[in-house]
Coordinates of C-alpha atoms and ligand atoms in Angstrom, one line a residue:
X913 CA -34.4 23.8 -86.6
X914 CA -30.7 23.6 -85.7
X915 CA -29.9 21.2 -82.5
X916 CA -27.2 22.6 -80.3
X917 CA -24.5 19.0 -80.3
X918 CA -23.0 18.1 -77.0
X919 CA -18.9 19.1 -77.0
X920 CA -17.9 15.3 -76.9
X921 CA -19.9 14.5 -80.2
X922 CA -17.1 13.3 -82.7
X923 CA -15.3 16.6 -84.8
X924 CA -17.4 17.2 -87.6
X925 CA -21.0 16.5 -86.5
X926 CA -21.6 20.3 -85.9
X927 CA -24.1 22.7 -87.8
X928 CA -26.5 19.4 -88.2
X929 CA -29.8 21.1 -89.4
X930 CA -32.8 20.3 -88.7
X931 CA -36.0 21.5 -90.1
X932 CA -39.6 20.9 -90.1
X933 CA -42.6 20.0 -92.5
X934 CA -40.2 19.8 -95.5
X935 CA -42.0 16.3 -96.3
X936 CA -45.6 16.0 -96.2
X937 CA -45.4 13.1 -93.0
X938 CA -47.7 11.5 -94.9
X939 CA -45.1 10.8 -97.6
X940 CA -44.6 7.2 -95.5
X941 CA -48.0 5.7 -95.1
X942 CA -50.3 8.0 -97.6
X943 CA -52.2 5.1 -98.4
X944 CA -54.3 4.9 -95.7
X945 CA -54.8 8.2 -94.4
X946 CA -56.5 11.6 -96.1
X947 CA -55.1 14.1 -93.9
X948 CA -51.4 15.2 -93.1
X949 CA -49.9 14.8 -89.3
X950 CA -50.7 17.5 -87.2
X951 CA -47.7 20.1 -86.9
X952 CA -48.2 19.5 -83.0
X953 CA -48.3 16.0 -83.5
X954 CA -45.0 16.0 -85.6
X955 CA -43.7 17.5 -82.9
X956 CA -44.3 15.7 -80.0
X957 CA -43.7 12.1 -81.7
X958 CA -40.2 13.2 -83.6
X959 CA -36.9 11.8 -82.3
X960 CA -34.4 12.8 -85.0
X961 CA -33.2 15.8 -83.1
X962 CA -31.9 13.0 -81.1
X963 CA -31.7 9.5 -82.1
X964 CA -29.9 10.8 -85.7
X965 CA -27.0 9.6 -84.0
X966 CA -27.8 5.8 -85.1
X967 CA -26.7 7.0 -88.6
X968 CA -23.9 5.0 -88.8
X969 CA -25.5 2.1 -87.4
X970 CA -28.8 2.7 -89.5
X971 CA -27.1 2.8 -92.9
X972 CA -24.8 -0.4 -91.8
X973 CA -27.8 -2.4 -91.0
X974 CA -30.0 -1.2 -94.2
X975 CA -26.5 -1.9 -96.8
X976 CA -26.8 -5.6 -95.0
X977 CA -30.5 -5.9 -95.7
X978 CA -30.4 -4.4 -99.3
X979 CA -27.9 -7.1 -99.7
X980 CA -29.4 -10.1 -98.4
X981 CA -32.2 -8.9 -101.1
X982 CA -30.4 -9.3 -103.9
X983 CA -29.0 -12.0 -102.9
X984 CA -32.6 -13.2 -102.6
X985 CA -33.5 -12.2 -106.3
X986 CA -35.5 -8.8 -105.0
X987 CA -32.8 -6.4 -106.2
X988 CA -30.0 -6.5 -109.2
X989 CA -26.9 -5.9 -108.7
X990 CA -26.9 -2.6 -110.0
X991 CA -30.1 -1.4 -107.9
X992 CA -27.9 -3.1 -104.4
X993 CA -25.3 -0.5 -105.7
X994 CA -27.5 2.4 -105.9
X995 CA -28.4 1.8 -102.5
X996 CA -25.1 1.6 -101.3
X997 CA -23.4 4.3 -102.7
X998 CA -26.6 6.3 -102.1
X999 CA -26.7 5.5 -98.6
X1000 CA -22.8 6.0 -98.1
X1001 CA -23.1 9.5 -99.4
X1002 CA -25.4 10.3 -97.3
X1003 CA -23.5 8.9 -94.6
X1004 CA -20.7 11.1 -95.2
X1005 CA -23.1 14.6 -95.5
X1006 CA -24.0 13.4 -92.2
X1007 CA -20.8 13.6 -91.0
X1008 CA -19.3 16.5 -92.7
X1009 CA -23.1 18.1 -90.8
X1010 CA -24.5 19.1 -94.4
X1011 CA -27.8 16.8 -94.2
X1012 CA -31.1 18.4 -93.3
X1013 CA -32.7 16.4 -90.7
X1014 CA -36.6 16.6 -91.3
X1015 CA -38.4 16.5 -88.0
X1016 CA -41.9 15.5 -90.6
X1017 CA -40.0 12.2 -91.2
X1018 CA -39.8 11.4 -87.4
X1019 CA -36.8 9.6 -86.6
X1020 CA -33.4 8.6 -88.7
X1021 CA -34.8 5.8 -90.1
X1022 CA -37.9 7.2 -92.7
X1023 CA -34.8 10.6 -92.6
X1024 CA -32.4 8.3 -94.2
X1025 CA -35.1 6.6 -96.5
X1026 CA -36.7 8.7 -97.8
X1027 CA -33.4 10.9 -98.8
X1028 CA -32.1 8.0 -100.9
X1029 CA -35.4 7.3 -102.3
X1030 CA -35.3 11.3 -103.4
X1031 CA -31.7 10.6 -104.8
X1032 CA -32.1 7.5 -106.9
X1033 CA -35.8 7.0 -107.6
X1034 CA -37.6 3.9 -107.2
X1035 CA -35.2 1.7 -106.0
X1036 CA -34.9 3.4 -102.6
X1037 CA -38.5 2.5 -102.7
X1038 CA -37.7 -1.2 -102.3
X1039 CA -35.2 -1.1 -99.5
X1040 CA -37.8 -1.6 -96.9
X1041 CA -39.3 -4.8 -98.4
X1042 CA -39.2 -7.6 -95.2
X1043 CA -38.5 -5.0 -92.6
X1044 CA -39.7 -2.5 -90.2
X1045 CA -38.9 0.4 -88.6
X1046 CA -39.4 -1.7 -85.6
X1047 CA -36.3 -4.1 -86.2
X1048 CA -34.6 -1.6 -87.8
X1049 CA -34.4 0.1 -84.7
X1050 CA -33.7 -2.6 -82.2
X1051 CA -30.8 -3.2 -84.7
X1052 CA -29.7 0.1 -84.4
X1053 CA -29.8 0.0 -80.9
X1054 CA -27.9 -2.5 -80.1
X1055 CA -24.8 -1.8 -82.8
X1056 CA -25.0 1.6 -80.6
X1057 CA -24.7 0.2 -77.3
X1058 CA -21.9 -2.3 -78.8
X1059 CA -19.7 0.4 -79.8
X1060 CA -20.5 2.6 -76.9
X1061 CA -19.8 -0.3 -74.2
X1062 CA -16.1 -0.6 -76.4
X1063 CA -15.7 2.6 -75.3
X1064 CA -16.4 3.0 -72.0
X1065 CA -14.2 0.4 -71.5
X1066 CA -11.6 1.9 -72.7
X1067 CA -12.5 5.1 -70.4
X1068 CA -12.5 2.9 -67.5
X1069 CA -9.2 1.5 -68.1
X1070 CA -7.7 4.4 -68.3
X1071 CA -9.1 5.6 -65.1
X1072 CA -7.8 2.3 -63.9
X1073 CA -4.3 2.9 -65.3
X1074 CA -4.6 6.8 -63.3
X1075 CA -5.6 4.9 -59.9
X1076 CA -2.8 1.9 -60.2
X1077 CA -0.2 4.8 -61.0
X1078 CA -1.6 6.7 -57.6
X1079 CA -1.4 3.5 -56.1
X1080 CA 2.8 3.0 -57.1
X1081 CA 3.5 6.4 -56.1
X1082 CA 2.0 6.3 -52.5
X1083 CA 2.1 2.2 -52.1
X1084 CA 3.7 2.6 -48.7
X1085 CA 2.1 5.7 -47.6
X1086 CA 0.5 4.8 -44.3
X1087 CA -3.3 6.0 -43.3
X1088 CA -6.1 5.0 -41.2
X1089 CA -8.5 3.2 -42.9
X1090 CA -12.1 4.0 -41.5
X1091 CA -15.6 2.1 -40.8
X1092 CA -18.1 4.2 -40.4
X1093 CA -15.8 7.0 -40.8
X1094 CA -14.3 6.4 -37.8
X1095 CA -10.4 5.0 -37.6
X1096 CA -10.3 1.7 -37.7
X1097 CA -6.9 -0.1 -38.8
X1098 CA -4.1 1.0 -40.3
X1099 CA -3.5 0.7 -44.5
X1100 CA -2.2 2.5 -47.1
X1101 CA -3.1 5.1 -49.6
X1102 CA -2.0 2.5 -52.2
X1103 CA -4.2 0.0 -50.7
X1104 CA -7.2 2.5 -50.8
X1105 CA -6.4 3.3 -54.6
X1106 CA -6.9 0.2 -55.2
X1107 CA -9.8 -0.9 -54.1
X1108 CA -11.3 1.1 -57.1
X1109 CA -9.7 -0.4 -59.5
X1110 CA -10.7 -3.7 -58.5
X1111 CA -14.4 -2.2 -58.6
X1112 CA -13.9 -0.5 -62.4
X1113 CA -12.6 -4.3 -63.4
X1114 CA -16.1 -5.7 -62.0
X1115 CA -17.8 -3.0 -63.9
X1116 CA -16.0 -3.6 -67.1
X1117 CA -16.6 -7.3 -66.8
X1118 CA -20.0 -6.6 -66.3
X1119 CA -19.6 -4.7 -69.8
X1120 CA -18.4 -7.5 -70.9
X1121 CA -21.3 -9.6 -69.9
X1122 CA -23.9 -7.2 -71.1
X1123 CA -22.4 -7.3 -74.6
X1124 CA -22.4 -10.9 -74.9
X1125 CA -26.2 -10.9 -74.7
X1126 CA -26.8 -7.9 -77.0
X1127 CA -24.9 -9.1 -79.4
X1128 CA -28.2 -10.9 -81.6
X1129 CA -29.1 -9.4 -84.2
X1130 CA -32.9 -8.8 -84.1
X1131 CA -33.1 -7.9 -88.0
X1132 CA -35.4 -9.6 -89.9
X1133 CA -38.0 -9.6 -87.1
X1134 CA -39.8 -7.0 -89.0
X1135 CA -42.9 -5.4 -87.5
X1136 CA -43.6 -8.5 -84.9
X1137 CA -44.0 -11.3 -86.9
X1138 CA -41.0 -11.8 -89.3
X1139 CA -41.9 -11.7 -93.2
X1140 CA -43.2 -13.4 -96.2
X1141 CA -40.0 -12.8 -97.7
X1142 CA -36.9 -15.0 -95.8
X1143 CA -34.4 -13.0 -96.2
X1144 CA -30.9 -14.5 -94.7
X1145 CA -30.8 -13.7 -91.3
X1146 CA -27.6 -15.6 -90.5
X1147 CA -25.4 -13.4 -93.4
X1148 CA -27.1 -10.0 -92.4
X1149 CA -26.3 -11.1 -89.0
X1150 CA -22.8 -11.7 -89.9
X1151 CA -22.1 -9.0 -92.5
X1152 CA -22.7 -6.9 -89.1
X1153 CA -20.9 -8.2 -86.5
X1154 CA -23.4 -10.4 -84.5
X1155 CA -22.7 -13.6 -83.2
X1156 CA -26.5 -14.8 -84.3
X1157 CA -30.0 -14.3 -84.7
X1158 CA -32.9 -13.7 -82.0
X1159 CA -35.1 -16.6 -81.8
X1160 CA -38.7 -15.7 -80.9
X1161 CA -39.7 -11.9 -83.2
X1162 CA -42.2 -10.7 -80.7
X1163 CA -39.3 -10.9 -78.2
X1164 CA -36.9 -9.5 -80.1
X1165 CA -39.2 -6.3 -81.2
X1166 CA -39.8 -5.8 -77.5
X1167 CA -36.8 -6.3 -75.6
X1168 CA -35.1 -3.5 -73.9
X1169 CA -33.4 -5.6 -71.6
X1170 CA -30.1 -4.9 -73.3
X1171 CA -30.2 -1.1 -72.3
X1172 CA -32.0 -1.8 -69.3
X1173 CA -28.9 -3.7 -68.2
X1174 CA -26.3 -1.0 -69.7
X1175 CA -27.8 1.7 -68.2
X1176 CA -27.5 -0.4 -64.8
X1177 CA -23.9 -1.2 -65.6
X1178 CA -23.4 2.6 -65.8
X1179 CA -25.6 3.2 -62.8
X1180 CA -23.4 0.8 -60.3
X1181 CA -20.0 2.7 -62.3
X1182 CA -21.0 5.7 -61.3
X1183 CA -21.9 4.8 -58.1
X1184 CA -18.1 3.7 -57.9
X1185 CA -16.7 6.7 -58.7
X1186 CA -19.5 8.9 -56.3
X1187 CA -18.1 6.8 -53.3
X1188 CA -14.5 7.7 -54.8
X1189 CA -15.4 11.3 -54.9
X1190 CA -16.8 10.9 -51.9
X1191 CA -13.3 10.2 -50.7
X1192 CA -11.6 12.3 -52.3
X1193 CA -14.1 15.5 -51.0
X1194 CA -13.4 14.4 -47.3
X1195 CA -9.3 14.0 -47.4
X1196 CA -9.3 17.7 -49.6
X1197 CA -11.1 18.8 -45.7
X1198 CA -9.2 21.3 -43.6
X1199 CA -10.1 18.8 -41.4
X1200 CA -8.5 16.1 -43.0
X1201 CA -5.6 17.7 -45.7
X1202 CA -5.2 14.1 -46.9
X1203 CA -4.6 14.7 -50.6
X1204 CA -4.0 17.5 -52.8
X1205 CA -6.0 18.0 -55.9
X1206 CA -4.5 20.0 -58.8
X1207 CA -5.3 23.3 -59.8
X1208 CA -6.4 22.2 -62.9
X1209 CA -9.2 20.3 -61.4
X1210 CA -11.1 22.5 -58.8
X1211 CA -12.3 25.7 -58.8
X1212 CA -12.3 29.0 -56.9
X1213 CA -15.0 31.1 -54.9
X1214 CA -16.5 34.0 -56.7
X1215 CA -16.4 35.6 -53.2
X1216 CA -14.4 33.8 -50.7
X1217 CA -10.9 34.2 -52.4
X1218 CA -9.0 30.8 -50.3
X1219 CA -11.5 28.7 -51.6
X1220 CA -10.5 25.7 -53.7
X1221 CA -13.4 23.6 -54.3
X1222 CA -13.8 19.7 -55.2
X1223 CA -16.4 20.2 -58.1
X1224 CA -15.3 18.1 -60.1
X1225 CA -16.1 15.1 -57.4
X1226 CA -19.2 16.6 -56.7
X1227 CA -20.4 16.9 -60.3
X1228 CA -19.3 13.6 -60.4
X1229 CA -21.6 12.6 -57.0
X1230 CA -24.1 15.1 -58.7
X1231 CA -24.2 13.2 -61.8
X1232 CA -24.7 9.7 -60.9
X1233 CA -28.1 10.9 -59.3
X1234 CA -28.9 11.0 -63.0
X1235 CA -27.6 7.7 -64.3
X1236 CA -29.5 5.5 -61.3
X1237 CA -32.2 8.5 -62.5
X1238 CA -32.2 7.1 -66.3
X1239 CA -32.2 3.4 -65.6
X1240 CA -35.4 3.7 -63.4
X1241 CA -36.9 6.3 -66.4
X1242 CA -36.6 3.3 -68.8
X1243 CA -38.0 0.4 -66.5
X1244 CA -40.5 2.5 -65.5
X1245 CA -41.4 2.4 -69.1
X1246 CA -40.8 -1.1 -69.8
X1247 CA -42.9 -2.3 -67.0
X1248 CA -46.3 -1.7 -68.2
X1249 CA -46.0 -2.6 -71.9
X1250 CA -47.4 -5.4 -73.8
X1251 CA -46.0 -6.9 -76.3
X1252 CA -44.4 -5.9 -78.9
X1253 CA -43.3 -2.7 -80.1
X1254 CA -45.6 0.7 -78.7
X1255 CA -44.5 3.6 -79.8
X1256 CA -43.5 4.4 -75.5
X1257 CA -40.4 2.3 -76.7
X1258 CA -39.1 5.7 -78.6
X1259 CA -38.2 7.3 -75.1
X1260 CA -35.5 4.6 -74.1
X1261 CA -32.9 6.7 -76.2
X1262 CA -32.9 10.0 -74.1
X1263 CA -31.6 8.5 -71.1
X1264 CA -29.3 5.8 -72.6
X1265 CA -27.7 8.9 -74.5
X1266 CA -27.6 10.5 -71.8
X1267 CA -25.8 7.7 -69.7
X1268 CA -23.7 7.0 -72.2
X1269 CA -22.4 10.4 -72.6
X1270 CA -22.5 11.1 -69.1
X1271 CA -20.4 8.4 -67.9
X1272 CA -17.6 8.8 -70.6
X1273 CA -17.2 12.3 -69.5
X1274 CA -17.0 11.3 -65.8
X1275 CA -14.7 8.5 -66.7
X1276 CA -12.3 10.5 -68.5
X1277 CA -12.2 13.5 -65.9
X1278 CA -11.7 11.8 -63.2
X1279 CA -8.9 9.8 -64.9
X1280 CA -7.3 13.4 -65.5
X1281 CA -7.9 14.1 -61.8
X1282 CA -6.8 10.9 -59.9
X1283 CA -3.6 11.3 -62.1
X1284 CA -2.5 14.9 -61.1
X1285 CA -3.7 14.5 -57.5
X1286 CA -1.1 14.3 -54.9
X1287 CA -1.3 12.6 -51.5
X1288 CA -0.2 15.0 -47.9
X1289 CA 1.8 11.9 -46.8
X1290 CA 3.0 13.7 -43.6
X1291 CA -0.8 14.0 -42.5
X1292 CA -1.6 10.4 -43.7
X1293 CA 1.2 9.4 -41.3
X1294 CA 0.5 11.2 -38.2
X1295 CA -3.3 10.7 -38.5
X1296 CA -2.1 6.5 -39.0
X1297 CA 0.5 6.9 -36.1
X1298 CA -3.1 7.1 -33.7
X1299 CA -2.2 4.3 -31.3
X1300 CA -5.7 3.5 -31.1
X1301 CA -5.6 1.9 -34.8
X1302 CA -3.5 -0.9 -33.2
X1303 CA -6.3 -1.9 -30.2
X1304 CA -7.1 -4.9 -32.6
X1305 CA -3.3 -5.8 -33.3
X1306 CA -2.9 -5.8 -29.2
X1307 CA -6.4 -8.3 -28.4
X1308 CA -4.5 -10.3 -31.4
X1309 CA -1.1 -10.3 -29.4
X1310 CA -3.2 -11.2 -26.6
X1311 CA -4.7 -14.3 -28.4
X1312 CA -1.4 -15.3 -29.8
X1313 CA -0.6 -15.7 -25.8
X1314 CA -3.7 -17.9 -25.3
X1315 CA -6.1 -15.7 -24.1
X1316 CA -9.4 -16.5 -26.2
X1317 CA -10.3 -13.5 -28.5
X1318 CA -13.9 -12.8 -26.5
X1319 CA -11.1 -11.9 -23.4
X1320 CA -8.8 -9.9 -25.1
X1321 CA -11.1 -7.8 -26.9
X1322 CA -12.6 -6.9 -23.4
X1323 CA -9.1 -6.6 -21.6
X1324 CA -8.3 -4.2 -24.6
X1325 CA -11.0 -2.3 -24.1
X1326 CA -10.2 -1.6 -20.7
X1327 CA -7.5 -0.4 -22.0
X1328 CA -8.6 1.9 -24.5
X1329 CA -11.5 3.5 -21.4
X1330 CA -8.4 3.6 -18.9
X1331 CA -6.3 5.9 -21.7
X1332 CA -9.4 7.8 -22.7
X1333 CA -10.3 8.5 -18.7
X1334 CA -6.3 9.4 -17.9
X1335 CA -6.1 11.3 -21.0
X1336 CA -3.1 8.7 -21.3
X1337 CA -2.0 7.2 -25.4
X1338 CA -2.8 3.9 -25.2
X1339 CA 0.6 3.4 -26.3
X1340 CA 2.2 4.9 -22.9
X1341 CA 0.1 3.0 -20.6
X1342 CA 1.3 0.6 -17.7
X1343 CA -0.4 -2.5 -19.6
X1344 CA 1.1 -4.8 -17.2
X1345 CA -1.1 -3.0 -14.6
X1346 CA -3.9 -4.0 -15.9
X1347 CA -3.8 -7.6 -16.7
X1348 CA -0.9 -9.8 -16.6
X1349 CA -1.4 -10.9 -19.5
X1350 CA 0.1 -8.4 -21.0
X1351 CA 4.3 -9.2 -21.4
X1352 CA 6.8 -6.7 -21.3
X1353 CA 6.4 -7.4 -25.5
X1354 CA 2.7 -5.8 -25.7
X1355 CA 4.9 -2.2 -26.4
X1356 CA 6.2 -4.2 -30.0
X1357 CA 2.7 -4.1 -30.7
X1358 CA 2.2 -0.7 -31.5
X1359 CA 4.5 0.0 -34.3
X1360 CA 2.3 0.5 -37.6
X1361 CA 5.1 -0.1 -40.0
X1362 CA 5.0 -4.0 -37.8
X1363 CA 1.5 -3.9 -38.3
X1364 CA 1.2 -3.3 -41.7
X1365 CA 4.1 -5.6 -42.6
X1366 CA 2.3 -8.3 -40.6
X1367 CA -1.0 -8.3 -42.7
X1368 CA 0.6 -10.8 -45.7
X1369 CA -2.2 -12.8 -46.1
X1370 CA -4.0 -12.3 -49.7
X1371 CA -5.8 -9.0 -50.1
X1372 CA -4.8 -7.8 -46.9
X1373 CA -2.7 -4.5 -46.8
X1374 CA 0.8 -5.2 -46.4
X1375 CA 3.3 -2.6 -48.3
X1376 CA 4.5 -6.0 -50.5
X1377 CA 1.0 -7.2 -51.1
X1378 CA 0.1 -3.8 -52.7
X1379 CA 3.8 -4.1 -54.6
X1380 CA 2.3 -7.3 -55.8
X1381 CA -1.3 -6.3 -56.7
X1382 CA 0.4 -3.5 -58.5
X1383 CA 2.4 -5.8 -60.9
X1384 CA -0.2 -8.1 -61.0
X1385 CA -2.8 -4.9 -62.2
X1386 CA -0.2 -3.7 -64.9
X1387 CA 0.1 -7.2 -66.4
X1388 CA -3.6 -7.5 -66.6
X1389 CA -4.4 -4.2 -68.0
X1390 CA -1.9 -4.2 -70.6
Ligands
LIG2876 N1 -38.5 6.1 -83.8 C1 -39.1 4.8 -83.4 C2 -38.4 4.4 -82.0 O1 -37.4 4.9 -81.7 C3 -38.8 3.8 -84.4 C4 -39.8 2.7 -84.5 C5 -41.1 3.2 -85.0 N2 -42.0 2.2 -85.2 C6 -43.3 2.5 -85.3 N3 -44.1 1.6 -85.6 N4 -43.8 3.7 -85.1 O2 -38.9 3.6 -81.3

């Protein structure tokens, strides 16, 4: 059986073969059982057409554990090497996609096993002395999500670095900024841009979080109640990068709660970047001609020929229906399993590939997208030069003369119903007229440039805030 690889899988992972029935199944636990594994059976319980891609990880964690055995007297030092140079080749026929899978070995684990146990005889036999398939994968697991969170991270900064460069470039452009997608005060494009990047920077510290929890090494555990055989948890946990041991083995052979939180993580990431494209598929509106995306990053109709459509944000929109999709897959799963291990635990990979994979790809193409897209500052302008974005800066002028905010909101309002009944700007109207309140000054209100300039206080929009938040973004990022 070959297994069509996803374009993003690293350069040399293609032609992977799999086949089946190559290995009696029983070749794992004959002992017990007089008859072979169904075909059907094989079938329906394998997951090395997908979760072969914890190679790296498995043979890491088994040259660890075939090392903590001889340091515990089980293996010589010449049996340890056997395993390790055994298991490193077959790391590197993974890679160069010359290993046959065996779908009648089940997953990557018994895959790898049993092919150094072919290659050097008995002593592959004793790798899996105080361990099971069961820690093994938990291990696996979380050295997978540890190097896949590193890299996310690194996709979202970039997206971060596309966004903060946006940001430079249109700092001062004015727009309105909307509530309930209607005009509400005036900011700028920069100020907009952003705002996502201080969302990314929660999701990457939430990365951050995530992987200071999954970082235990569950090893050691073995099936659900640890071993005879005490094999140094502490310098396995080490030797891989952990910064210690779980405490309770029934725990640690059930939890999921490490993916579980990932594939929220992603969820809430991609919900970031839908309410981006979002954005993004309104201002590329006739209706709104706020920003220009590239060539590059739309597509055409195959029958209306002025078409230029936003697919990329709505793939993007699309896609996250699937992330929030996957998390509730796996806690659907979780939520009705005692302890420890069942074999339901098997289908948490599927969807935190699939997150994973997902969300890199969105990352990164959006990144290409935010950093060719241009903003229509002319329309930005003229739909922020709306006098009615500066009602609120007139009830504050109003307060700043002593009338009590409750007042001036209602005095401004009068004002806004006397221009929309005389068809009148609210910036041409006899102000005086209405209340005398209003000084011959009320007119300085409605300048947006005064506005915006006005709004220093932190966070708030002000062209030099934004300057600021810029400088302060490209220190931290760096
Ligand atoms: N392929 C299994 C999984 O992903 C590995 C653990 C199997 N353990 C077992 N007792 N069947 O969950």
């Amino acid at each position: 059986m070959r297994c069509p690889l996803r374009s993003n899988e690293r350069a040399g992972l293609h032609a992977r073969q799999f086949s089946a029935n190559l290995f009696p199944s029983s070749t794992m636990w004959h002992g017990r059982f007089t008859q072979d594994t169904s075909s059907l059976v094989q079938q329906f319980g394998e997951s090395v057409s997908y979760d072969w891609r914890l190679f790296p990880h498995d043979i890491a964690g088994s040259i660890a554990h075939a090392r903590a055995q001889q340091n515990a007297g089980l293996l010589t030092a010449d049996e340890f090497q056997k395993i390790e140079s055994g298991l490193r080749e077959i790391e590197k026929e993974i890679l160069d996609g010359k290993f046959e899978f065996k779908t009648s070995l089940e997953d990557i684990h018994m895959n790898i096993e049993a092919e150094l146990t072919r290659r050097i005889g008995p002593t592959g036999a004793k790798l899996h002395a105080a361990r099971s398939r069961n820690d093994q994968v938990a291990t696996d697991t979380r050295l997978y999500c540890r190097t896949q969170i590193g890299e996310i991270m690194t996709a979202a900064t970039k997206l971060q670095y596309a966004l903060l460069d946006r940001a430079e470039k249109f700092a001062a452009s004015m727009m309105p900024g909307y509530t309930h997608l209607q005009r509400g005060q005036p900011v700028t494009a920069g100020h907009h841009f952003l705002a996502y990047v201080e969302m990314l920077e929660r999701d990457k510290s939430r990365l951050a979080d995530c992987l200071k929890r999954l970082n235990i090494c569950p090893l050691g555990s073995g099936a659900l109640a640890g071993s005879t055989i005490n094999l140094d948890r502490q310098a396995i946990a080490a030797e891989l990068g952990f910064d210690g041991v779980t405490s309770n083995s029934m725990d640690a052979i059930a939890d999921r709660d490490y993916i579980a939180e990932l594939l929220f993580t992603i969820s809430l990431c991609g919900a970031h970047l839908s309410r981006l494209s979002e954005d993004l598929i309104l201002w590329c509106t006739a209706e709104f001609s706020f920003v220009q995306l590239s060539d590059a990053h739309t597509t055409g109709s195959s029958l209306m020929p002025q078409k230029k459509n936003p697919d990329v944000c709505e793939l993007t929109r699309g896609k996250t229906g699937r992330l929030i999709g996957n998390l509730l897959n796996l806690l659907t799963n979780l939520k009705g399993l005692p302890l420890t291990y069942n074999r339901d635990l098997q289908e948490d990979k599927p969807p935190l590939f699939d997150s994973v994979d997902t969300l890199k790809l969105v990352l990164a193409v959006n990144a290409e997208m935010v950093a060719a897209l241009e903003m229509n500052e002319e329309k930005c302008c003229a739909a922020a030069s709306d006098p009615m974005l500066l009602a609120t800066d007139l009830a504050d002028y109003l307060v700043r003369k002593g009338v009590p905010f409750r007042q001036a909101h209602e005095l401004v309002g009068k004002a806004v119903a006397e221009s929309i009944r005389t068809k009148t700007p609210l910036d041409a109207l006899d102000l005086a007229a209405i209340d005398p309140a209003y000084g011959p000054d009320a007119a300085e209100v409605f300048s947006v440039e005064r506005a915006l300039t006005a709004r220093t206080n932190p966070g708030a929009p002000s062209v030099a805030n934004v300057r600021a938040e810029i400088s302060r973004w490209q220190k931290q990022l760096a």
